[in-house]
JSON list of C-alpha atoms in Angstrom, two decimals:
[
{"chain": "A", "resi": 2, "resn": "MET", "atom": "CA", "xyz": [16.88, 33.64, -3.28]},
{"chain": "A", "resi": 3, "resn": "LYS", "atom": "CA", "xyz": [19.25, 31.24, -2.03]},
{"chain": "A", "resi": 4, "resn": "TYR", "atom": "CA", "xyz": [16.80, 30.08, 1.22]},
{"chain": "A", "resi": 5, "resn": "ARG", "atom": "CA", "xyz": [13.21, 30.07, -0.85]},
{"chain": "A", "resi": 6, "resn": "VAL", "atom": "CA", "xyz": [15.55, 27.58, -3.27]},
{"chain": "A", "resi": 7, "resn": "LEU", "atom": "CA", "xyz": [16.11, 26.28, -0.90]},
{"chain": "A", "resi": 8, "resn": "ALA", "atom": "CA", "xyz": [12.71, 25.65, 0.57]},
{"chain": "A", "resi": 9, "resn": "LEU", "atom": "CA", "xyz": [12.34, 24.47, -2.85]},
{"chain": "A", "resi": 10, "resn": "THR", "atom": "CA", "xyz": [14.17, 22.06, -2.71]},
{"chain": "A", "resi": 11, "resn": "ALA", "atom": "CA", "xyz": [13.37, 20.29, 0.52]},
{"chain": "A", "resi": 12, "resn": "PHE", "atom": "CA", "xyz": [9.42, 20.48, -0.64]},
{"chain": "A", "resi": 13, "resn": "LEU", "atom": "CA", "xyz": [9.58, 18.74, -3.57]},
{"chain": "A", "resi": 14, "resn": "MET", "atom": "CA", "xyz": [11.96, 16.57, -2.62]},
{"chain": "A", "resi": 15, "resn": "ALA", "atom": "CA", "xyz": [9.47, 15.70, 0.17]},
{"chain": "A", "resi": 16, "resn": "PRO", "atom": "CA", "xyz": [6.91, 12.49, -0.76]},
{"chain": "A", "resi": 17, "resn": "ALA", "atom": "CA", "xyz": [3.46, 13.60, -0.99]},
{"chain": "A", "resi": 18, "resn": "LEU", "atom": "CA", "xyz": [2.18, 10.97, 1.12]},
{"chain": "A", "resi": 19, "resn": "SER", "atom": "CA", "xyz": [-1.60, 12.46, 2.28]},
{"chain": "A", "resi": 20, "resn": "VAL", "atom": "CA", "xyz": [-3.90, 15.42, 1.77]},
{"chain": "A", "resi": 21, "resn": "ALA", "atom": "CA", "xyz": [-6.45, 16.24, 3.36]},
{"chain": "A", "resi": 22, "resn": "GLY", "atom": "CA", "xyz": [-8.78, 13.55, 4.77]},
{"chain": "A", "resi": 23, "resn": "GLU", "atom": "CA", "xyz": [-5.91, 10.33, 3.67]},
{"chain": "A", "resi": 24, "resn": "ARG", "atom": "CA", "xyz": [-3.91, 9.21, 7.22]},
{"chain": "A", "resi": 25, "resn": "GLN", "atom": "CA", "xyz": [-1.34, 7.77, 7.14]},
{"chain": "A", "resi": 26, "resn": "LEU", "atom": "CA", "xyz": [-1.55, 3.90, 8.98]},
{"chain": "A", "resi": 27, "resn": "SER", "atom": "CA", "xyz": [1.01, 2.16, 11.09]},
{"chain": "A", "resi": 28, "resn": "GLY", "atom": "CA", "xyz": [2.33, -1.89, 10.75]},
{"chain": "A", "resi": 29, "resn": "ALA", "atom": "CA", "xyz": [-0.31, -1.84, 13.32]},
{"chain": "A", "resi": 30, "resn": "GLU", "atom": "CA", "xyz": [-3.31, -1.22, 11.46]},
{"chain": "A", "resi": 31, "resn": "ILE", "atom": "CA", "xyz": [-1.41, -2.46, 8.75]},
{"chain": "A", "resi": 32, "resn": "GLU", "atom": "CA", "xyz": [-1.59, -5.97, 10.42]},
{"chain": "A", "resi": 33, "resn": "THR", "atom": "CA", "xyz": [-4.42, -5.85, 12.06]},
{"chain": "A", "resi": 34, "resn": "LEU", "atom": "CA", "xyz": [-7.35, -4.60, 9.26]},
{"chain": "A", "resi": 35, "resn": "LEU", "atom": "CA", "xyz": [-5.40, -6.51, 6.08]},
{"chain": "A", "resi": 36, "resn": "PRO", "atom": "CA", "xyz": [-6.89, -10.10, 7.65]},
{"chain": "A", "resi": 37, "resn": "THR", "atom": "CA", "xyz": [-9.41, -8.81, 7.73]},
{"chain": "A", "resi": 38, "resn": "ALA", "atom": "CA", "xyz": [-10.01, -7.01, 4.70]},
{"chain": "A", "resi": 39, "resn": "VAL", "atom": "CA", "xyz": [-11.11, -7.74, 0.73]},
{"chain": "A", "resi": 40, "resn": "VAL", "atom": "CA", "xyz": [-8.51, -4.98, -1.05]},
{"chain": "A", "resi": 41, "resn": "LEU", "atom": "CA", "xyz": [-10.81, -4.55, -5.71]},
{"chain": "A", "resi": 42, "resn": "GLY", "atom": "CA", "xyz": [-9.29, -1.70, -7.22]},
{"chain": "A", "resi": 43, "resn": "GLU", "atom": "CA", "xyz": [-10.05, -1.77, -11.40]},
{"chain": "A", "resi": 44, "resn": "GLY", "atom": "CA", "xyz": [-10.55, -5.29, -12.10]},
{"chain": "A", "resi": 45, "resn": "THR", "atom": "CA", "xyz": [-8.41, -6.69, -8.33]},
{"chain": "A", "resi": 46, "resn": "ARG", "atom": "CA", "xyz": [-8.93, -8.71, -6.55]},
{"chain": "A", "resi": 47, "resn": "GLN", "atom": "CA", "xyz": [-6.83, -9.77, -2.98]},
{"chain": "A", "resi": 48, "resn": "THR", "atom": "CA", "xyz": [-7.34, -10.97, 0.11]},
{"chain": "A", "resi": 49, "resn": "PHE", "atom": "CA", "xyz": [-4.70, -11.56, 3.19]},
{"chain": "A", "resi": 50, "resn": "SER", "atom": "CA", "xyz": [-4.15, -13.89, 5.15]},
{"chain": "A", "resi": 51, "resn": "ALA", "atom": "CA", "xyz": [-3.50, -13.49, 9.26]},
{"chain": "A", "resi": 52, "resn": "ALA", "atom": "CA", "xyz": [-0.48, -15.87, 8.73]},
{"chain": "A", "resi": 53, "resn": "GLY", "atom": "CA", "xyz": [1.25, -12.95, 5.86]},
{"chain": "A", "resi": 54, "resn": "ALA", "atom": "CA", "xyz": [0.04, -15.11, 2.65]},
{"chain": "A", "resi": 55, "resn": "THR", "atom": "CA", "xyz": [-1.82, -13.00, 0.01]},
{"chain": "A", "resi": 56, "resn": "THR", "atom": "CA", "xyz": [-3.46, -13.69, -3.51]},
{"chain": "A", "resi": 57, "resn": "TYR", "atom": "CA", "xyz": [-3.63, -11.60, -6.03]},
{"chain": "A", "resi": 58, "resn": "THR", "atom": "CA", "xyz": [-6.65, -11.95, -8.41]},
{"chain": "A", "resi": 59, "resn": "VAL", "atom": "CA", "xyz": [-7.27, -9.90, -12.28]},
{"chain": "A", "resi": 60, "resn": "ASN", "atom": "CA", "xyz": [-8.78, -11.66, -14.76]},
{"chain": "A", "resi": 61, "resn": "GLY", "atom": "CA", "xyz": [-10.25, -14.52, -12.66]},
{"chain": "A", "resi": 62, "resn": "ARG", "atom": "CA", "xyz": [-6.72, -15.16, -12.78]},
{"chain": "A", "resi": 63, "resn": "ASP", "atom": "CA", "xyz": [-5.34, -16.07, -8.70]},
{"chain": "A", "resi": 64, "resn": "THR", "atom": "CA", "xyz": [-0.96, -15.46, -7.96]},
{"chain": "A", "resi": 65, "resn": "TYR", "atom": "CA", "xyz": [0.27, -16.32, -4.80]},
{"chain": "A", "resi": 66, "resn": "GLY", "atom": "CA", "xyz": [2.71, -13.97, -2.78]},
{"chain": "A", "resi": 67, "resn": "THR", "atom": "CA", "xyz": [3.30, -13.18, 0.81]},
{"chain": "A", "resi": 68, "resn": "TRP", "atom": "CA", "xyz": [2.94, -10.36, 2.64]},
{"chain": "A", "resi": 69, "resn": "ARG", "atom": "CA", "xyz": [4.32, -8.57, 6.21]},
{"chain": "A", "resi": 70, "resn": "ILE", "atom": "CA", "xyz": [5.39, -4.44, 8.07]},
{"chain": "A", "resi": 71, "resn": "ASP", "atom": "CA", "xyz": [8.54, -3.55, 7.46]},
{"chain": "A", "resi": 72, "resn": "LYS", "atom": "CA", "xyz": [9.75, -0.07, 8.96]},
{"chain": "A", "resi": 73, "resn": "GLY", "atom": "CA", "xyz": [5.76, 0.21, 8.91]},
{"chain": "A", "resi": 74, "resn": "GLN", "atom": "CA", "xyz": [5.24, -0.30, 5.22]},
{"chain": "A", "resi": 75, "resn": "TYR", "atom": "CA", "xyz": [3.23, -3.27, 3.89]},
{"chain": "A", "resi": 76, "resn": "CYS", "atom": "CA", "xyz": [5.53, -5.18, 1.80]},
{"chain": "A", "resi": 77, "resn": "SER", "atom": "CA", "xyz": [5.30, -8.14, -0.27]},
{"chain": "A", "resi": 78, "resn": "GLN", "atom": "CA", "xyz": [6.81, -10.72, -2.55]},
{"chain": "A", "resi": 79, "resn": "TRP", "atom": "CA", "xyz": [5.39, -12.56, -4.92]},
{"chain": "A", "resi": 80, "resn": "PRO", "atom": "CA", "xyz": [7.65, -15.83, -6.29]},
{"chain": "A", "resi": 81, "resn": "PRO", "atom": "CA", "xyz": [9.80, -16.30, -8.04]},
{"chain": "A", "resi": 82, "resn": "ALA", "atom": "CA", "xyz": [10.49, -12.84, -7.90]},
{"chain": "A", "resi": 83, "resn": "ARG", "atom": "CA", "xyz": [12.22, -12.56, -3.99]},
{"chain": "A", "resi": 84, "resn": "ASP", "atom": "CA", "xyz": [12.88, -9.23, -3.86]},
{"chain": "A", "resi": 85, "resn": "TRP", "atom": "CA", "xyz": [10.18, -7.65, -1.73]},
{"chain": "A", "resi": 86, "resn": "SER", "atom": "CA", "xyz": [8.42, -4.38, -2.80]},
{"chain": "A", "resi": 87, "resn": "CYS", "atom": "CA", "xyz": [7.43, -2.17, 0.73]},
{"chain": "A", "resi": 88, "resn": "TYR", "atom": "CA", "xyz": [5.06, -0.12, 0.14]},
{"chain": "A", "resi": 89, "resn": "THR", "atom": "CA", "xyz": [3.44, 3.25, 2.79]},
{"chain": "A", "resi": 90, "resn": "VAL", "atom": "CA", "xyz": [-0.35, 2.95, 3.21]},
{"chain": "A", "resi": 91, "resn": "LEU", "atom": "CA", "xyz": [-2.96, 5.38, 3.23]},
{"chain": "A", "resi": 92, "resn": "ARG", "atom": "CA", "xyz": [-6.66, 5.16, 4.49]},
{"chain": "A", "resi": 93, "resn": "ALA", "atom": "CA", "xyz": [-8.82, 8.07, 3.35]},
{"chain": "A", "resi": 94, "resn": "ASP", "atom": "CA", "xyz": [-12.62, 7.76, 3.81]},
{"chain": "A", "resi": 95, "resn": "ALA", "atom": "CA", "xyz": [-13.74, 3.91, 5.36]},
{"chain": "A", "resi": 96, "resn": "ASP", "atom": "CA", "xyz": [-13.54, 2.26, 2.41]},
{"chain": "A", "resi": 97, "resn": "ARG", "atom": "CA", "xyz": [-10.66, 3.52, 0.94]},
{"chain": "A", "resi": 98, "resn": "LEU", "atom": "CA", "xyz": [-6.50, 2.34, 1.34]},
{"chain": "A", "resi": 99, "resn": "ILE", "atom": "CA", "xyz": [-4.23, 4.07, -1.21]},
{"chain": "A", "resi": 100, "resn": "TRP", "atom": "CA", "xyz": [-0.84, 2.55, -1.50]},
{"chain": "A", "resi": 101, "resn": "VAL", "atom": "CA", "xyz": [2.53, 4.94, -1.99]},
{"chain": "A", "resi": 102, "resn": "ALA", "atom": "CA", "xyz": [5.50, 2.83, -3.55]},
{"chain": "A", "resi": 103, "resn": "PRO", "atom": "CA", "xyz": [8.59, 4.24, -2.77]},
{"chain": "A", "resi": 104, "resn": "ASN", "atom": "CA", "xyz": [8.63, 6.71, -6.47]},
{"chain": "A", "resi": 105, "resn": "GLY", "atom": "CA", "xyz": [4.57, 8.23, -5.40]},
{"chain": "A", "resi": 106, "resn": "HIS", "atom": "CA", "xyz": [3.23, 6.25, -7.38]},
{"chain": "A", "resi": 107, "resn": "ARG", "atom": "CA", "xyz": [0.08, 6.11, -5.72]},
{"chain": "A", "resi": 108, "resn": "THR", "atom": "CA", "xyz": [-2.52, 3.15, -5.84]},
{"chain": "A", "resi": 109, "resn": "LEU", "atom": "CA", "xyz": [-5.77, 3.13, -5.21]},
{"chain": "A", "resi": 110, "resn": "ASN", "atom": "CA", "xyz": [-8.39, 0.55, -3.65]},
{"chain": "A", "resi": 111, "resn": "THR", "atom": "CA", "xyz": [-11.75, 0.12, -1.83]},
{"chain": "A", "resi": 112, "resn": "ILE", "atom": "CA", "xyz": [-11.77, -3.00, 1.32]},
{"chain": "A", "resi": 113, "resn": "THR", "atom": "CA", "xyz": [-14.37, -4.41, 2.12]},
{"chain": "A", "resi": 114, "resn": "ASP", "atom": "CA", "xyz": [-15.43, -7.35, 5.17]},
{"chain": "A", "resi": 115, "resn": "LYS", "atom": "CA", "xyz": [-14.16, -10.53, 4.38]},
{"chain": "A", "resi": 116, "resn": "LYS", "atom": "CA", "xyz": [-17.58, -12.46, 4.07]}
]
């Protein structure tokens, strides 16, 4: 019984980062991909520059932030906040990205080539 509880506890504590067909991107892969892509969500659009600038558009309003790779994760900062938020990035299929927050919340986006 003790070992079953330990195994169950370890399973529940492990982050559920990916399922079949999803692959975690390395920091280098994220850094290469994002400046070449437009990331689309439900009513949102985000672009990334190789220099670390990012523009997030929702309902026709642009907000401007900064992004970087830290310990293999995508991190962003949106003024006036000074804190950085970091996410694990998964690739699903050829055109889907999944951002996984530290609390496990997953945000699905579609990626297209920059035009």
